[in-house]
GROMACS .gro file of C-alpha atoms in nm:
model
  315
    1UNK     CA    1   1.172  -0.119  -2.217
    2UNK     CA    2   0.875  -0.249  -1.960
    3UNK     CA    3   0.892  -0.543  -1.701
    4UNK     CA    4   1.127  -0.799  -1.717
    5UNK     CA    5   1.153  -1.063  -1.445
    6UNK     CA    6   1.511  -1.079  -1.358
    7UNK     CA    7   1.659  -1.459  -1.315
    8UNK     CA    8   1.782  -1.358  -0.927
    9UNK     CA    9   1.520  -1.515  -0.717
   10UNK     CA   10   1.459  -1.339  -0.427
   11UNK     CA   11   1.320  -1.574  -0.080
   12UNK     CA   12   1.149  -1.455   0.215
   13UNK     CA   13   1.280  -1.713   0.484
   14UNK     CA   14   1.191  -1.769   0.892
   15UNK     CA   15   0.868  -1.751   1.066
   16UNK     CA   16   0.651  -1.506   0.860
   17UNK     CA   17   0.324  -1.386   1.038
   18UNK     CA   18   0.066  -1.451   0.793
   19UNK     CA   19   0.322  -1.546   0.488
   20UNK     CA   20  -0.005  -1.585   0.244
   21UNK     CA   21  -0.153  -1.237   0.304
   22UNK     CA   22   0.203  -0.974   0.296
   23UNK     CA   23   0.012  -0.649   0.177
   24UNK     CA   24   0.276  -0.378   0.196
   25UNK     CA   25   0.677  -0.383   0.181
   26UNK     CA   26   1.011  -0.149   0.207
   27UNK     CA   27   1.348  -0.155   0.159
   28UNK     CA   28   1.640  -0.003   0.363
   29UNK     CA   29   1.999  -0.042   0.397
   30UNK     CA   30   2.043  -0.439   0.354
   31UNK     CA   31   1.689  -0.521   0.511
   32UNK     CA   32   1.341  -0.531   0.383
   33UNK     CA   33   1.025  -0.461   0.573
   34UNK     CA   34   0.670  -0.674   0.536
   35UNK     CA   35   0.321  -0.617   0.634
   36UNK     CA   36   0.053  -0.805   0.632
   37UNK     CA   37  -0.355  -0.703   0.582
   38UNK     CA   38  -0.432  -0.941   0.834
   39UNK     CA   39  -0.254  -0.926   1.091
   40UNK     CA   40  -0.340  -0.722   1.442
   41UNK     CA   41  -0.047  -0.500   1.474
   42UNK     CA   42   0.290  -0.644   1.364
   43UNK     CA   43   0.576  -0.552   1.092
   44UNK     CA   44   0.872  -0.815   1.002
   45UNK     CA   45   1.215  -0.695   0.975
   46UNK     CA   46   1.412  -0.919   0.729
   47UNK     CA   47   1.757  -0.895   0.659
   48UNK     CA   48   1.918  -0.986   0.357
   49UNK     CA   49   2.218  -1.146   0.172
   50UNK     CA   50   2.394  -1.141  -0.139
   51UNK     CA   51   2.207  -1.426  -0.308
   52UNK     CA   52   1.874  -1.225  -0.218
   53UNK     CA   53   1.759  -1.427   0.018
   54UNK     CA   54   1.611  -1.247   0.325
   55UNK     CA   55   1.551  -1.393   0.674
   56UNK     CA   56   1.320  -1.242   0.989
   57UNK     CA   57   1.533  -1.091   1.254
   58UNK     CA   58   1.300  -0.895   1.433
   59UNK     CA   59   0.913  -0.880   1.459
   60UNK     CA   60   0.839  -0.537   1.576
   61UNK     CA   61   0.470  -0.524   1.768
   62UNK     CA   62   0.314  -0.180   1.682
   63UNK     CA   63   0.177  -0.014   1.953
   64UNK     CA   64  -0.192  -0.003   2.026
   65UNK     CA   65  -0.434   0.132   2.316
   66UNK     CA   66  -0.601  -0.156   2.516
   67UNK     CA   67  -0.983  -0.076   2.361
   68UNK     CA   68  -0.813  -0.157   2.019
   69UNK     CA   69  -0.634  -0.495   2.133
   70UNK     CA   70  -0.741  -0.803   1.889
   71UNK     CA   71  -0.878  -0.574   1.572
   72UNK     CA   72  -0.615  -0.549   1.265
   73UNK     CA   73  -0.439  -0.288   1.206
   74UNK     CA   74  -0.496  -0.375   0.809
   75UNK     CA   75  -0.151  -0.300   0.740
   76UNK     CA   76  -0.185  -0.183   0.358
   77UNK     CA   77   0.126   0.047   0.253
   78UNK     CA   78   0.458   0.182   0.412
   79UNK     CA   79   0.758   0.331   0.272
   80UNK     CA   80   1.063   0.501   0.362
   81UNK     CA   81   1.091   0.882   0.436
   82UNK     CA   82   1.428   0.885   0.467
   83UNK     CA   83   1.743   0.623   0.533
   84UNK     CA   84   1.635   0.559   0.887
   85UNK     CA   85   1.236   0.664   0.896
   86UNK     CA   86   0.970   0.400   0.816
   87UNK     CA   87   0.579   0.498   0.763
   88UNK     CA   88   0.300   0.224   0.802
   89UNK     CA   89  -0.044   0.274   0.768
   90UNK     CA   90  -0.358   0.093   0.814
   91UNK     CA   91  -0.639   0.087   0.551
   92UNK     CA   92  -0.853   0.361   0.743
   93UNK     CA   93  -1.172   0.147   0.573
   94UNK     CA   94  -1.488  -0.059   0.666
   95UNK     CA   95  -1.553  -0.398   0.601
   96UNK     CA   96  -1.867  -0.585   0.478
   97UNK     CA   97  -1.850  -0.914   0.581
   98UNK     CA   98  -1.882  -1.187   0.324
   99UNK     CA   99  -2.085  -1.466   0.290
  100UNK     CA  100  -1.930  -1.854   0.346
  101UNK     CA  101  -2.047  -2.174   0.149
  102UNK     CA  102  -2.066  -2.399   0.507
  103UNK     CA  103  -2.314  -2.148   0.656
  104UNK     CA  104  -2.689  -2.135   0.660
  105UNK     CA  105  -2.904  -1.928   0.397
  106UNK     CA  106  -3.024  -1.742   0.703
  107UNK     CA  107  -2.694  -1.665   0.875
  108UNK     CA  108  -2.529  -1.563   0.541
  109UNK     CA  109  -2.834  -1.298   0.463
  110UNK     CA  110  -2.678  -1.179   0.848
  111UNK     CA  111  -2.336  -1.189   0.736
  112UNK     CA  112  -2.400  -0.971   0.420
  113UNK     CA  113  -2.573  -0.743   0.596
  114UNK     CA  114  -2.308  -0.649   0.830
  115UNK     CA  115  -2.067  -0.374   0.851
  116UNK     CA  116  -1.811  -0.324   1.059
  117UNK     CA  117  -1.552  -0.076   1.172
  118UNK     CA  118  -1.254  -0.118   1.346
  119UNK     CA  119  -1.075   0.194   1.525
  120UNK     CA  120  -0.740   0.057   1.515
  121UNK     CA  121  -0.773   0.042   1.081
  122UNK     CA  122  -0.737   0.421   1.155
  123UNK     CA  123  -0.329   0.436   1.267
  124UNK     CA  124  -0.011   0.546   1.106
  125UNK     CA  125   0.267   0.520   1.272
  126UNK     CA  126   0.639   0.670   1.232
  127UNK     CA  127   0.942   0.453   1.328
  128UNK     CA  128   1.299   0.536   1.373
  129UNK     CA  129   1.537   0.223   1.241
  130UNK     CA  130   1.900   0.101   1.291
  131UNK     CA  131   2.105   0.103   0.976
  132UNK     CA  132   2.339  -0.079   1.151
  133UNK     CA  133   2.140  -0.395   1.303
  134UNK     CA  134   1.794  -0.335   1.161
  135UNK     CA  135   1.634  -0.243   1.478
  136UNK     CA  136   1.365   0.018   1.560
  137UNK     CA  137   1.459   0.304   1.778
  138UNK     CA  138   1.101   0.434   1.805
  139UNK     CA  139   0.781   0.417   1.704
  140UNK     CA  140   0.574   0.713   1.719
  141UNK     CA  141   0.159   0.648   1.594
  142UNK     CA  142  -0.163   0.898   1.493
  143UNK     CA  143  -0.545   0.900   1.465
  144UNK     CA  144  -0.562   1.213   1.312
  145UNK     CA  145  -0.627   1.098   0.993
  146UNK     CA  146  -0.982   0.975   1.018
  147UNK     CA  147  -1.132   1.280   1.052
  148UNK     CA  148  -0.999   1.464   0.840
  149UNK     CA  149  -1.129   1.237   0.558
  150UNK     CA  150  -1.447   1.295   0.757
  151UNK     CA  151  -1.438   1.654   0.629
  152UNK     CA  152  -1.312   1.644   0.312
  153UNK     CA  153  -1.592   1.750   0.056
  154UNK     CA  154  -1.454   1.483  -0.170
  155UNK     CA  155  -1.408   1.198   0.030
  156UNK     CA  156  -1.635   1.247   0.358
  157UNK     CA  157  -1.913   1.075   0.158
  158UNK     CA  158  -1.710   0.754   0.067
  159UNK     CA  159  -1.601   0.752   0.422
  160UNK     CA  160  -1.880   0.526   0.562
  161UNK     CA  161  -1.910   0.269   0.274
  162UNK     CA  162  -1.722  -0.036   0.269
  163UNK     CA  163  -1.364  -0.140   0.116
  164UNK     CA  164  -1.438  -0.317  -0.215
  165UNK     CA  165  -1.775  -0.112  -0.296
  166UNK     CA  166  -1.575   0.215  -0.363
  167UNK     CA  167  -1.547   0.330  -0.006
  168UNK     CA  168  -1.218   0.495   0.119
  169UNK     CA  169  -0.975   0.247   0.133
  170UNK     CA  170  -0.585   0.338   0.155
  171UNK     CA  171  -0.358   0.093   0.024
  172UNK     CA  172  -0.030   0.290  -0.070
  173UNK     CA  173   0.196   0.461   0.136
  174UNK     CA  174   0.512   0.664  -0.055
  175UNK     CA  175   0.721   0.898   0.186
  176UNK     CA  176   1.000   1.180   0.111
  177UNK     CA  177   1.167   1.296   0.417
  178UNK     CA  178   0.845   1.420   0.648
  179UNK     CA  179   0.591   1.399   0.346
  180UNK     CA  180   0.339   1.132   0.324
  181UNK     CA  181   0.174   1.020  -0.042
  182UNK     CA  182  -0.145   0.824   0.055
  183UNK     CA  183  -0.292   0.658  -0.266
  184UNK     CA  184  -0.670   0.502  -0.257
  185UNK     CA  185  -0.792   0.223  -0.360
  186UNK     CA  186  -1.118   0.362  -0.342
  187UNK     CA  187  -1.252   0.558  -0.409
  188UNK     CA  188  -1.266   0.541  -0.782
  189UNK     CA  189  -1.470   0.882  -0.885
  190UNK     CA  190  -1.644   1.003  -1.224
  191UNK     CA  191  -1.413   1.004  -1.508
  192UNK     CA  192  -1.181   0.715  -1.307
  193UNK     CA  193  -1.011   0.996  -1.115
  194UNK     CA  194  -0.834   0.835  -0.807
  195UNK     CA  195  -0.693   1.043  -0.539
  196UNK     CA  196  -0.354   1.095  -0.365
  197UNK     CA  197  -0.335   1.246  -0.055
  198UNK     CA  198  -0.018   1.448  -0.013
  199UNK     CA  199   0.069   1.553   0.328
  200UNK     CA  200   0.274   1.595   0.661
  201UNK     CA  201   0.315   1.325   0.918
  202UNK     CA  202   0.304   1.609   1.217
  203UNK     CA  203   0.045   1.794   1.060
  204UNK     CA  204  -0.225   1.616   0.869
  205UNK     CA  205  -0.448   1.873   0.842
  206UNK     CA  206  -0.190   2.057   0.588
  207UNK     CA  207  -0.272   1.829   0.309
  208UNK     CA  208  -0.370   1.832  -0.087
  209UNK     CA  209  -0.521   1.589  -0.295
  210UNK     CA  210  -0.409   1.561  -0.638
  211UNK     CA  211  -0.580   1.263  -0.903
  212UNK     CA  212  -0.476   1.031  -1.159
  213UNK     CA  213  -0.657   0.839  -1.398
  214UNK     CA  214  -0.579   0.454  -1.397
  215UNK     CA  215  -0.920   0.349  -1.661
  216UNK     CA  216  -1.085   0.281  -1.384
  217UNK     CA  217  -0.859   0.080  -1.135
  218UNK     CA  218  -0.732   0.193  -0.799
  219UNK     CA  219  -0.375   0.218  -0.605
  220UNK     CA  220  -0.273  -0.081  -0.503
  221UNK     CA  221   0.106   0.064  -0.441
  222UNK     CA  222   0.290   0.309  -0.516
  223UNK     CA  223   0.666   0.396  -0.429
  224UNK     CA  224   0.893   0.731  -0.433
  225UNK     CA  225   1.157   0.769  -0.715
  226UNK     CA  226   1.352   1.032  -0.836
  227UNK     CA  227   1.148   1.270  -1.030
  228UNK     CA  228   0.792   1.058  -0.943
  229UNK     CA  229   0.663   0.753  -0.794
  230UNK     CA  230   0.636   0.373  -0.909
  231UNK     CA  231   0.253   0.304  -0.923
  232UNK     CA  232   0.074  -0.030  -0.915
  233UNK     CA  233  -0.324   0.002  -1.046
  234UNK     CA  234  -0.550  -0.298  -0.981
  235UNK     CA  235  -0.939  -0.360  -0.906
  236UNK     CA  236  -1.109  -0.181  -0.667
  237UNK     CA  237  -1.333  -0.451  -0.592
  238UNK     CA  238  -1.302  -0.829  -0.562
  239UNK     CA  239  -1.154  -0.842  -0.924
  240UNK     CA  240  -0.916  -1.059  -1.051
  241UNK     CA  241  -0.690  -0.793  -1.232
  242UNK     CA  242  -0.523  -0.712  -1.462
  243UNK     CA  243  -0.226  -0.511  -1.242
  244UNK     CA  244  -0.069  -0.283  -1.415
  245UNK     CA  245   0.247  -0.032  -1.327
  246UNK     CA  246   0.296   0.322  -1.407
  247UNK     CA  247   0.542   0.602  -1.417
  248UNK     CA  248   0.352   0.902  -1.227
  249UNK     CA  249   0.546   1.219  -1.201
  250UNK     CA  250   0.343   1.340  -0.950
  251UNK     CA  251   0.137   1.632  -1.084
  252UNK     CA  252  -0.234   1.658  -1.061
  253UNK     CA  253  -0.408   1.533  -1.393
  254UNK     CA  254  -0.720   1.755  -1.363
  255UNK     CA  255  -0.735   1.920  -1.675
  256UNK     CA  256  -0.769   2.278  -1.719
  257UNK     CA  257  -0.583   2.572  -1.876
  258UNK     CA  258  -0.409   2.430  -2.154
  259UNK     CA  259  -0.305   2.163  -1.902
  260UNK     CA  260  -0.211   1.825  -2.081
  261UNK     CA  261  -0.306   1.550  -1.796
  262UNK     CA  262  -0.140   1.286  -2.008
  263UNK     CA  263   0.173   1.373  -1.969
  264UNK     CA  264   0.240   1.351  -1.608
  265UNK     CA  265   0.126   0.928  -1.627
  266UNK     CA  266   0.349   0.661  -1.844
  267UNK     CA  267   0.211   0.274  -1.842
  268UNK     CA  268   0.497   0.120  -1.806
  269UNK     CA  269   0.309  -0.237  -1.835
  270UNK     CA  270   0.145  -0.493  -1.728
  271UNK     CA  271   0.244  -0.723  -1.393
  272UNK     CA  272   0.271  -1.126  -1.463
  273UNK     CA  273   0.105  -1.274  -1.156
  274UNK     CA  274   0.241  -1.533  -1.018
  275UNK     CA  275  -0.086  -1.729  -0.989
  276UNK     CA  276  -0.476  -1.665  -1.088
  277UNK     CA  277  -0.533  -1.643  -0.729
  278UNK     CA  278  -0.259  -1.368  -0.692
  279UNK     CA  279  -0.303  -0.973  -0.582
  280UNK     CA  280   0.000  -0.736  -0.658
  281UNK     CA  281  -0.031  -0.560  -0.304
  282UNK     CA  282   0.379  -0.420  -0.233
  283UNK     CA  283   0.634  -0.238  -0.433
  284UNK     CA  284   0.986  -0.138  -0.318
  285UNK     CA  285   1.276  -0.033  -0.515
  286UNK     CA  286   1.582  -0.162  -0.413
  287UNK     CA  287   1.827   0.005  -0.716
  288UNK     CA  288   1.763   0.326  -0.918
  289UNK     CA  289   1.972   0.499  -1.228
  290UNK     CA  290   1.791   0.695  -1.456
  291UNK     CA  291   1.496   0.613  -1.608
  292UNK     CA  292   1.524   0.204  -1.497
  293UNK     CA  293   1.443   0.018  -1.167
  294UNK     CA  294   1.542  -0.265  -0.983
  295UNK     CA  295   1.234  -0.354  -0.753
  296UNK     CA  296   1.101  -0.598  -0.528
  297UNK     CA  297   0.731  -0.675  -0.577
  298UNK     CA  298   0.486  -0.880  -0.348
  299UNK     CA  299   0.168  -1.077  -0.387
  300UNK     CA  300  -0.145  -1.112  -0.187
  301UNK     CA  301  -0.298  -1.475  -0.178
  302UNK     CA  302   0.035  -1.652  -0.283
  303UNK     CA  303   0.271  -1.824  -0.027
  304UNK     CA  304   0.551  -1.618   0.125
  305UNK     CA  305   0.426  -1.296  -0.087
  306UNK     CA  306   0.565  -1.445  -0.431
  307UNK     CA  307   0.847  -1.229  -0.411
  308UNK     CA  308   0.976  -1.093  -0.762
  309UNK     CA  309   1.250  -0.936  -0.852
  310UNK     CA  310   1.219  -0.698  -1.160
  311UNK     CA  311   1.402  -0.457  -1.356
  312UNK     CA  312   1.178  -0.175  -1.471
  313UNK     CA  313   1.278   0.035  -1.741
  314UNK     CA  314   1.042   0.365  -1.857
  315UNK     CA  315   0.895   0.372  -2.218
   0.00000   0.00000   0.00000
């Protein structure tokens, strides 16, 4: 029962865009799909083999107005809706910019200081894919989103505070058919309740938010399985960990009329990182039978993601 790294090493060749900073991943058919946090607006199509090595064959440019050309997209979490429909969504968060060791006392009070915003965080976008060659068919995007958190009586208040200081920041993305589950990193509210967004793609004012309690971490990934959804919990803020993955079955876990909140969330345990430096940022599963996985997970802040491949087995 747990984690257990399987001996299969799994390689993410060819010319990866921003290979240190892969945020968000998917699986479908033979081919995986990688995203990176920092970088402006593309998604990598890799296709694989039977020794698990995967290789680029397409990088697919997501489409943007012109106001938002050169501002990431902060690609944080996609999934698969169905066998041919991808989901990708940016962080919909602000950014306070950090300080640097080279600069002056004076321009890193500035730096501090500073928040900014960037429109094009704000996108999700649908695409239609190829089972037979990979390829997309169409991409379809939305800014709906934004305001609606802008609304919420929950989350409008976290909406204008910064990524990493408990402002909204969404960094998972799990899909079934047309339904999109958005999990936050932040924010983390009283009693470590973390919110899950739960709605439609064409209608994102239709939603629901349910919460789970991770101790205190936020979603870092999360990914649909039968009966629930793989979960990765992590810092909200600049932390260094630990990661940890969990069973959710996808029930609310306010508490309330005999309800038993418990229940619906199983640690499954604890993720080895790869390095100190390493973030667990992507999960995918790649093979499912009941009650154990075979996934693919990826790294922030290691070279080429740190690809893993692990078989996951509930307690």
């Amino acid at each position: 029962m747990g984690i257990r790294k399987l001996n299969a090493s799994i390689t993410l060749q060819g010319d990866l865009h921003q290979p240190e900073d892969i945020s968000a991943i998917a699986a479908f058919s033979e081919y995986l799909v990688i995203g990176s946090d920092e970088s402006q607006q593309e998604i990598q199509i890799l296709q694989g083999n039977a020794e698990k090595s995967y290789k680029v064959v397409q990088t697919v440019e997501l489409p943007v107005d012109a106001e938002n050309e050169g501002t990431e997209i902060d690609i944080e979490g996609m999934g698969m809706g169905s066998l041919t429909t991808l989901f990708v969504i940016g962080s919909h968060s602000l950014k306070r910019r950090t300080v640097k060791s080279k600069r002056t006392y004076l321009s890193n009070r500035q730096r501090i200081s500073t928040i900014t915003a960037e429109a094009r965080k704000n996108l999700i976008f649908k695409l239609t894919l190829d089972l037979a060659n990979g390829e997309v068919q169409s991409v379809v995007g939305t800014s709906g989103l934004k305001a609606i958190l802008e609304r919420d009586a929950v989350l409008a208040p976290f909406v204008h505070i910064p990524s990493k200081e408990n402002g909204v920041d969404i960094e998972a993305l799990a899909a079934e058919d047309n339904t999109l589950y958005l999990g936050f990193r932040g924010p983390v509210l009283r009693g470590n309740y973390v919110p899950i967004m739960v709605t439609e793609f064409d209608d994102l004012a239709d939603y629901e938010i349910r919460y789970v309690n991770l101790g205190g971490n936020g979603i870092r990934d999360m990914a649909k399985v039968k009966d629930g959804f793989l979960l990765i919990a992590g810092p909200v803020g600049d932390g260094l960990g630990p990661y940890e993955l969990f069973f959710w079955d996808g029930q609310d876990m306010i508490p309330g009329d005999q309800r038993v909140p418990e229940q619906h969330l199983q640690l499954i345990g604890q993720l080895e990182l790869p390095s100190p430096e390493a973030k667990a940022e992507g999960i995918t599963v790649i093979k499912e039978e009941p009650g154990r996985y075979q996934a693919i997970v990826v790294y922030d802040g290691i070279k080429n993601g740190g690809a893993t491949l692990l078989q996951i087995d509930l307690p």
